[in-house]
XYZ file of C-alpha atoms in Angstrom:
566
model
C 35.511 47.831 41.260
C 35.332 49.746 38.002
C 38.150 47.627 36.510
C 36.330 44.412 37.555
C 33.131 45.555 35.839
C 35.036 46.424 32.659
C 36.783 43.009 32.737
C 33.438 41.180 32.994
C 31.958 43.246 30.162
C 34.800 42.143 27.891
C 34.763 38.513 29.072
C 30.989 37.822 28.942
C 30.546 38.345 25.153
C 33.423 35.938 24.546
C 31.782 33.358 26.815
C 28.416 33.875 25.087
C 29.848 33.290 21.617
C 31.876 30.207 22.556
C 30.461 27.130 20.815
C 30.883 23.383 20.951
C 30.462 21.368 17.726
C 30.238 17.650 17.006
C 32.164 15.622 14.451
C 31.250 12.008 13.741
C 33.734 9.500 12.260
C 33.902 5.752 11.749
C 30.483 5.204 10.169
C 29.040 5.354 6.664
C 25.847 4.707 4.755
C 22.661 3.901 6.660
C 24.471 3.649 9.996
C 25.883 7.146 9.677
C 22.535 8.563 8.504
C 20.613 7.095 11.440
C 23.135 8.314 14.030
C 23.062 11.797 12.502
C 19.273 11.815 12.842
C 19.722 11.344 16.581
C 22.480 13.979 16.775
C 20.417 16.516 14.821
C 17.905 16.538 17.658
C 20.334 18.486 19.856
C 19.969 22.233 19.879
C 23.157 24.346 19.950
C 22.447 25.214 23.585
C 22.335 21.529 24.569
C 25.743 20.656 23.112
C 28.502 21.053 25.684
C 31.758 19.510 26.880
C 30.200 18.355 30.159
C 30.689 14.681 31.045
C 26.932 14.304 31.555
C 26.306 15.394 27.969
C 29.021 13.058 26.673
C 27.366 10.152 28.500
C 24.025 11.070 26.943
C 25.736 11.222 23.563
C 27.081 7.695 23.946
C 23.646 6.360 24.938
C 21.903 7.965 21.955
C 24.486 6.677 19.480
C 24.199 3.162 20.899
C 20.402 3.339 20.631
C 20.603 4.549 16.997
C 22.877 1.623 16.083
C 20.803 -0.957 17.940
C 17.770 0.026 15.857
C 19.729 -1.206 12.826
C 20.940 -4.414 14.487
C 24.327 -3.353 15.901
C 24.329 -4.105 19.653
C 28.106 -4.197 20.204
C 29.217 -0.727 19.265
C 31.948 1.237 21.009
C 31.988 5.006 21.236
C 34.995 7.145 22.139
C 34.808 10.916 22.520
C 37.786 13.264 22.356
C 37.624 16.948 23.298
C 39.434 19.288 20.913
C 39.920 23.003 21.639
C 40.555 25.702 19.061
C 40.644 29.192 20.539
C 37.276 30.094 21.986
C 35.523 27.156 20.221
C 35.677 23.466 21.117
C 34.745 20.276 19.311
C 33.789 16.783 20.391
C 35.367 14.254 18.038
C 33.179 11.125 18.154
C 34.835 7.916 16.948
C 32.368 5.025 16.549
C 33.022 1.357 15.880
C 29.713 -0.310 15.026
C 30.982 -3.792 15.888
C 29.521 -7.007 14.543
C 25.832 -7.090 13.548
C 23.175 -9.215 15.232
C 21.706 -11.680 12.744
C 18.249 -13.258 12.555
C 18.560 -16.889 13.680
C 14.886 -17.852 13.351
C 12.006 -16.292 11.410
C 8.610 -17.923 11.782
C 6.083 -15.902 9.792
C 2.610 -17.266 9.145
C -0.504 -15.922 7.412
C -3.784 -17.550 8.392
C -7.301 -17.040 7.083
C -8.493 -16.335 3.531
C -5.359 -14.304 2.779
C -3.034 -17.308 3.054
C -3.556 -18.012 -0.674
C -3.864 -14.361 -1.743
C -1.224 -13.608 -4.401
C -0.589 -10.096 -3.060
C 0.138 -11.410 0.434
C 2.365 -14.165 -0.972
C 4.312 -11.518 -2.882
C 4.608 -9.386 0.270
C 6.108 -12.331 2.174
C 9.201 -11.968 -0.001
C 9.895 -8.715 1.890
C 9.641 -10.408 5.303
C 12.670 -10.615 7.629
C 14.788 -13.629 6.607
C 17.180 -15.913 8.481
C 20.740 -14.638 8.099
C 19.758 -10.981 7.659
C 20.881 -8.303 10.102
C 17.991 -7.566 12.439
C 16.510 -4.192 11.537
C 13.798 -2.855 13.838
C 12.581 -0.319 11.279
C 12.148 -2.925 8.543
C 10.428 -5.268 10.986
C 7.908 -2.543 11.881
C 7.508 -1.573 8.206
C 6.721 -5.174 7.262
C 4.052 -5.385 9.965
C 2.558 -2.106 8.764
C 2.631 -3.321 5.146
C 0.638 -6.419 6.124
C -1.941 -4.302 7.932
C -2.236 -1.768 5.093
C -2.607 -4.491 2.467
C -5.340 -6.139 4.538
C -7.257 -2.835 4.721
C -6.877 -2.200 0.979
C -8.192 -5.665 0.100
C -11.058 -5.856 2.568
C -9.663 -8.068 5.360
C -11.133 -5.765 7.955
C -10.925 -8.248 10.844
C -7.195 -8.922 10.377
C -4.893 -8.839 13.410
C -1.614 -10.213 14.750
C -2.224 -13.102 17.123
C 1.538 -13.206 17.682
C 4.102 -10.457 17.025
C 7.426 -10.834 18.746
C 10.959 -9.712 17.979
C 13.475 -11.012 20.510
C 17.144 -10.100 20.583
C 19.899 -11.935 22.444
C 22.853 -9.519 22.258
C 25.245 -11.924 23.992
C 24.565 -14.547 21.293
C 24.422 -11.926 18.513
C 21.140 -13.508 17.449
C 17.554 -12.356 16.926
C 14.293 -14.301 16.692
C 11.205 -13.186 14.742
C 7.768 -14.653 15.319
C 4.773 -13.267 13.435
C 1.332 -14.795 13.004
C -1.101 -12.707 10.962
C -4.743 -13.775 11.050
C -6.472 -12.134 8.095
C -9.985 -13.375 8.795
C -12.554 -13.325 5.951
C -12.370 -10.950 3.005
C -15.311 -8.562 2.748
C -17.214 -8.123 -0.502
C -18.948 -5.192 -2.140
C -22.623 -4.664 -1.484
C -25.050 -2.407 -3.388
C -24.091 1.213 -4.125
C -26.531 3.896 -2.956
C -26.345 7.471 -4.294
C -27.611 10.373 -2.212
C -28.093 14.029 -3.176
C -27.859 13.360 -6.909
C -29.781 15.317 -9.535
C -28.881 12.765 -12.264
C -30.996 9.630 -12.584
C -29.689 6.635 -10.679
C -29.378 4.266 -13.640
C -26.763 6.507 -15.272
C -24.725 6.794 -12.081
C -24.846 3.030 -11.574
C -23.111 2.616 -14.937
C -20.055 4.320 -13.400
C -19.626 1.646 -10.704
C -16.512 -0.446 -11.601
C -17.579 -3.491 -9.542
C -20.578 -5.763 -9.054
C -22.371 -6.762 -5.876
C -20.462 -9.705 -4.423
C -17.075 -8.790 -5.931
C -14.153 -8.918 -3.453
C -13.525 -5.534 -1.816
C -10.686 -3.462 -3.250
C -10.064 0.088 -2.032
C -8.678 1.200 -5.396
C -12.053 0.499 -6.987
C -13.653 3.016 -4.646
C -11.080 5.486 -5.927
C -11.975 4.571 -9.505
C -15.644 5.181 -8.733
C -14.814 8.573 -7.236
C -12.753 9.535 -10.304
C -15.407 8.319 -12.757
C -18.054 10.453 -11.036
C -15.706 13.457 -10.980
C -15.036 13.099 -14.728
C -18.715 13.691 -15.488
C -18.448 17.277 -14.137
C -21.984 16.923 -12.747
C -21.119 17.353 -9.064
C -19.294 19.873 -6.885
C -18.492 17.387 -4.096
C -18.220 13.615 -3.923
C -17.815 11.387 -0.864
C -17.532 7.609 -1.360
C -17.578 5.491 1.823
C -18.290 1.968 2.955
C -21.352 1.755 5.206
C -19.976 -0.268 8.123
C -23.252 0.069 10.042
C -25.090 -2.120 7.530
C -22.594 -4.944 7.056
C -24.234 -8.379 6.899
C -22.346 -11.611 6.276
C -19.235 -9.646 5.334
C -21.063 -7.730 2.572
C -20.199 -4.013 2.717
C -22.712 -1.563 1.182
C -21.265 1.587 -0.403
C -22.718 5.059 0.100
C -21.987 7.943 -2.269
C -22.911 11.429 -1.062
C -23.145 13.996 -3.848
C -23.778 17.721 -4.232
C -24.837 19.073 -7.661
C -22.474 21.389 -9.473
C -23.756 24.853 -10.310
C -25.686 24.900 -13.542
C -23.398 27.524 -15.114
C -19.619 27.685 -15.192
C -17.542 30.328 -16.966
C -13.829 30.127 -17.791
C -11.678 32.787 -19.441
C -8.307 32.767 -21.157
C -6.091 35.490 -22.556
C -3.114 35.649 -24.877
C -0.995 38.081 -26.861
C 1.450 38.033 -29.741
C 3.050 40.768 -31.805
C 1.331 39.783 -35.036
C -2.322 39.314 -34.045
C -2.359 41.320 -30.820
C -4.551 40.341 -27.877
C -6.596 37.114 -27.814
C -9.579 36.439 -25.564
C -11.277 33.107 -24.899
C -14.555 32.650 -23.050
C -16.027 29.231 -22.249
C -19.557 28.921 -20.903
C -20.372 25.437 -19.640
C -23.715 24.135 -18.481
C -22.511 20.821 -16.978
C -25.987 19.344 -16.639
C -29.288 20.265 -18.221
C -31.553 17.426 -17.119
C -31.697 14.138 -15.194
C -30.114 12.297 -18.120
C -26.933 14.333 -17.728
C -27.031 16.230 -21.021
C -24.669 19.235 -21.116
C -23.938 22.300 -23.246
C -20.482 23.778 -23.808
C -20.158 27.139 -25.582
C -16.852 28.725 -26.617
C -16.055 32.212 -27.853
C -12.608 33.202 -29.169
C -11.725 36.742 -30.250
C -8.616 38.270 -31.777
C -7.820 40.791 -34.455
C -7.114 38.015 -36.949
C -9.832 35.539 -36.070
C -13.209 35.364 -34.338
C -15.107 32.153 -33.639
C -18.084 30.869 -31.690
C -18.963 27.230 -31.100
C -21.571 25.271 -29.164
C -21.495 21.548 -28.360
C -24.433 19.552 -26.994
C -23.365 16.310 -25.271
C -25.679 13.323 -24.786
C -24.221 10.589 -22.539
C -25.362 7.049 -23.235
C -26.142 4.401 -20.641
C -22.453 3.865 -19.959
C -21.823 7.528 -19.260
C -18.115 7.155 -18.453
C -17.217 5.722 -21.838
C -19.843 6.518 -24.492
C -21.613 9.662 -25.653
C -22.926 11.523 -28.680
C -22.045 15.149 -29.336
C -23.637 17.655 -31.725
C -21.544 20.740 -32.575
C -22.091 23.910 -34.557
C -19.564 26.680 -35.052
C -18.891 29.867 -37.012
C -15.448 31.303 -37.708
C -14.256 34.468 -39.423
C -10.604 34.947 -40.410
C -9.051 38.096 -41.860
C -5.297 37.886 -41.652
C -2.283 37.880 -43.945
C -3.596 36.688 -47.344
C -6.634 34.834 -45.969
C -10.192 36.128 -45.811
C -12.594 33.369 -44.812
C -16.050 32.827 -43.359
C -16.787 29.236 -42.447
C -19.676 27.299 -40.944
C -19.197 23.871 -39.330
C -21.901 21.386 -38.318
C -20.696 18.074 -36.848
C -22.163 14.958 -35.270
C -19.697 12.887 -33.224
C -19.805 9.520 -31.483
C -17.223 8.984 -28.713
C -16.047 5.730 -27.154
C -13.523 5.261 -24.343
C -11.625 2.074 -25.139
C -10.251 -0.357 -22.562
C -6.690 0.898 -23.167
C -7.679 4.504 -22.204
C -7.779 5.716 -25.811
C -10.737 7.746 -27.035
C -12.135 6.747 -30.418
C -14.238 9.366 -32.175
C -16.284 8.874 -35.338
C -17.581 12.082 -36.883
C -19.590 13.418 -39.763
C -19.333 17.134 -40.449
C -20.553 19.598 -43.031
C -18.227 22.503 -43.811
C -19.270 25.534 -45.822
C -16.588 28.130 -46.464
C -16.668 31.407 -48.383
C -13.061 32.511 -48.830
C -10.416 34.529 -50.565
C -6.925 33.033 -50.392
C -4.288 35.224 -52.035
C -5.602 35.781 -55.618
C -8.213 32.995 -55.415
C -11.848 33.635 -54.488
C -14.319 30.776 -54.120
C -16.865 28.922 -51.980
C -16.704 25.321 -50.881
C -19.246 22.879 -49.470
C -17.845 19.650 -48.082
C -19.351 16.596 -46.373
C -16.534 15.026 -44.365
C -16.736 11.785 -42.383
C -13.769 11.122 -40.100
C -12.234 8.940 -37.430
C -9.708 9.841 -34.719
C -7.962 8.246 -31.750
C -6.640 10.293 -28.851
C -5.191 9.798 -25.387
C -4.200 12.298 -22.698
C -2.525 11.485 -19.391
C -0.957 13.699 -16.786
C 0.314 13.789 -13.209
C -0.455 17.022 -11.391
C -2.418 20.039 -12.569
C -1.534 23.519 -13.764
C 1.992 22.625 -14.900
C 1.983 18.811 -14.593
C 5.171 17.021 -13.551
C 4.544 14.359 -16.180
C 2.138 14.272 -19.116
C 1.702 12.880 -22.591
C -0.816 13.447 -25.358
C -1.321 11.604 -28.635
C -3.824 12.221 -31.427
C -4.218 10.565 -34.826
C -7.044 11.492 -37.172
C -8.239 11.019 -40.735
C -11.000 12.814 -42.640
C -12.306 11.929 -46.088
C -14.292 13.895 -48.636
C -15.603 12.715 -52.015
C -17.679 14.258 -54.773
C -19.794 11.081 -54.986
C -21.689 12.099 -51.843
C -22.096 15.767 -52.716
C -18.774 17.362 -51.719
C -17.140 19.958 -53.952
C -13.750 18.225 -53.604
C -12.336 14.747 -53.040
C -9.447 14.343 -50.610
C -8.017 12.491 -47.610
C -6.725 14.673 -44.780
C -4.387 13.147 -42.170
C -3.455 14.800 -38.882
C -1.253 13.735 -35.981
C -0.085 15.380 -32.765
C 2.193 14.182 -29.981
C 3.361 15.871 -26.810
C 5.405 14.841 -23.804
C 6.309 16.482 -20.478
C 8.721 15.107 -17.890
C 10.359 16.501 -14.741
C 13.745 15.644 -13.231
C 14.921 16.352 -9.690
C 11.831 18.523 -9.122
C 13.424 21.610 -10.724
C 14.190 20.521 -14.299
C 11.375 20.143 -16.807
C 11.301 19.192 -20.489
C 8.417 19.776 -22.923
C 8.411 18.231 -26.392
C 5.794 18.608 -29.148
C 5.362 17.228 -32.675
C 2.587 18.261 -35.087
C 2.133 16.943 -38.621
C -0.508 16.821 -41.354
C -1.047 15.978 -44.999
C -3.750 16.355 -47.655
C -3.821 13.634 -50.318
C -5.472 13.351 -53.769
C -6.978 16.769 -54.384
C -5.099 19.713 -55.890
C -4.485 22.279 -53.146
C -6.103 25.091 -55.191
C -9.476 23.319 -54.963
C -9.506 23.280 -51.154
C -10.656 26.019 -48.736
C -8.062 27.594 -46.368
C -9.265 25.617 -43.327
C -8.248 22.363 -45.036
C -4.812 23.626 -46.155
C -1.823 23.835 -43.827
C -0.067 26.925 -42.471
C 2.651 27.141 -39.803
C 3.832 29.867 -37.461
C 2.645 31.271 -34.142
C 2.870 30.442 -30.461
C 1.309 26.980 -30.841
C 3.751 25.408 -33.295
C 6.532 27.642 -34.668
C 7.509 30.509 -32.395
C 9.518 33.377 -33.825
C 7.285 33.532 -36.923
C 4.030 35.404 -37.358
C 0.771 33.497 -37.014
C 0.226 31.217 -40.069
C 2.932 33.071 -42.013
C 4.850 29.965 -43.113
C 3.436 28.354 -46.270
C 4.063 28.150 -50.018
C 3.740 31.426 -51.992
C 2.247 32.267 -55.369
C 4.034 34.291 -58.043
C 3.082 37.529 -56.292
C 4.603 36.355 -52.999
C 1.225 35.752 -51.320
C 0.537 32.876 -48.933
C -1.529 30.082 -50.475
C -1.271 27.276 -47.884
C 0.378 23.897 -48.186
C -0.419 20.242 -48.740
C 1.900 19.133 -45.913
C 2.953 20.500 -42.532
C 5.414 19.356 -39.872
C 6.601 21.257 -36.792
C 8.603 20.129 -33.766
C 9.446 21.877 -30.502
C 11.820 21.120 -27.647
C 11.770 23.208 -24.480
C 13.797 23.118 -21.259
C 12.471 24.768 -18.111
C 14.249 25.460 -14.814
C 12.414 26.269 -11.606
C 13.732 29.556 -10.220
C 11.533 29.703 -7.134
C 8.175 28.313 -6.140
C 5.857 28.379 -9.157
C 8.192 30.460 -11.343
C 10.252 28.898 -14.134
C 12.671 30.082 -16.826
C 12.467 28.420 -20.238
C 14.659 28.060 -23.310
C 13.305 26.522 -26.513
C 13.839 25.780 -30.183
C 11.101 25.208 -32.799
C 11.581 23.758 -36.268
C 9.157 23.129 -39.102
C 7.508 24.076 -42.351
C 4.304 23.959 -44.415
C 4.806 23.060 -48.082
C 3.400 21.456 -51.211
C 6.415 20.384 -53.261
C 9.633 20.998 -51.284
C 9.789 22.062 -47.620
C 11.456 25.349 -46.743
C 12.453 24.547 -43.162
C 12.279 27.334 -40.596
C 14.101 27.510 -37.265
C 13.031 29.533 -34.254
C 14.745 29.932 -30.878
C 13.968 31.902 -27.763
C 13.486 32.079 -24.034
C 10.617 32.808 -21.726
C 9.047 32.819 -18.284
C 6.499 30.342 -16.919
C 4.150 30.751 -13.964
C 2.168 27.773 -12.655
C -1.040 29.650 -11.898
C -4.087 27.993 -10.299
C -5.863 28.000 -13.671
C -2.988 26.726 -15.815
C 0.437 27.619 -17.123
C 1.010 31.305 -17.941
C 3.675 31.580 -20.660
C 5.569 34.656 -21.877
C 8.052 34.014 -24.708
C 10.467 36.135 -26.689
C 11.298 34.210 -29.874
C 13.564 34.834 -32.859
C 12.804 33.397 -36.292
C 16.303 32.722 -37.593
C 14.991 32.341 -41.139
C 12.457 35.179 -40.941
C 12.907 38.123 -43.307
C 10.662 40.869 -41.972
C 10.386 40.475 -38.178
C 13.521 40.070 -35.991
C 11.545 38.634 -33.085
C 8.072 37.795 -31.819
C 6.530 38.277 -28.388
C 4.090 35.531 -27.331
C 1.841 35.469 -24.269
C -0.598 32.640 -23.551
C -2.515 30.888 -20.789
C -3.607 27.258 -20.856
C -2.403 23.676 -21.364
C 1.083 23.196 -22.792
C 0.187 20.103 -24.832
């Protein structure tokens, strides 16, 4: 008895670890993929060499092939043993496909002349194609979804039949889609709003009586969200009050809190820690006026700015903005106190570009290298900008463009006459979900006036974590005879960065920056480095270690920042 017990103790573990695997041959492409989907449903415990399981296997494979139009398949299964493991070798011959012999597909109702439905008919099952049950169902679903998106709410299939005659290797499709009438937009009613109704109505992208389109409800939702006036938005069609196929729209709103505070931090070797504090009052009154205040502190620079925004009747596209700011800089060879007062008019153009006309007064008391002076400038300007992105935090795709020109002339009371040009471009793209590229280009020029007659804020400097990493903040510029920074007439910097997702929201980055600020001849500087990125809920956190290959004093720079990459 003891020997029998010992024998079973040795035998049972071997029995428990014995496994049966499956190997599929004879198929490729979509046929192989669909059969494997059926086979993947089996758990390891279900797979066995039993004849009952093999019969089930044959039935499932036949069903998987029939779904793709192959009703004459043959399946042969061979048992292969290798020690304690066994394998079922499954050889499949799909056979000849079953083809569509007749396809009668009709659209009745108002949609029969709708261009979107006519375009969708090109995807319908066609005579001579292999019958494909999945594509047949997808086409029916596409018709239904399109009808819902375009307001054919009474649409239905009066006839939907797919018949297969395996013996004849033929299939017959009969579809009749009755769209019924197309609904139209009714009046829009806002509820729970603290902003006057006339301003909210200007956000509505359709008129009463326009044909219904679901995407326009999405546009309305987005336009309301862009105002930053509300904490929650719900846009729905009021089906209880439909009359003569006119659908009223209800918008339920909840006011946003009257105060919102955002913070940002950064660090670099040259200027140390940086702190940003934004205080936003998203709405001040029923007309939707708002106040945005910003405070930025670092060892090299301190600034405070307030902007009062006045939306016009078309609040989504037009507004005035009055700004006032103070800035103090004490870094390198620059000591400057400046005051800025600006009035801006903003328009959102039909091509999604923002056009901004501005008039600002700049007063600056400064010492730049060996030059000490004050400057009072009246500067009108015009700029065009556009920002687009997919995703938030670290977007998968984004681009940003900005072009601006400012002019100053002594004829209207300025201390200097010049034309200042500025342009920025940025692009982000993602490949295969884990590979990300970020490119930036920044350029500027000052024309007409001698650079010595301009305050530091008008001149150009390069260097720092925003345009030329590996070099100290604003340390790249022309020098005077004593080797002091004096700022340049021109500036160009470019950056290319590759990022690889390590895990989750963590990325590694490698980059190279190139650029210069100059007056006569550029002295190009090259920086390279690597870093870590974290896609935090409030934006990209970036830590970089950069080397300025043309730097003399500092072998490397450490940069830390939080915020948008473009």
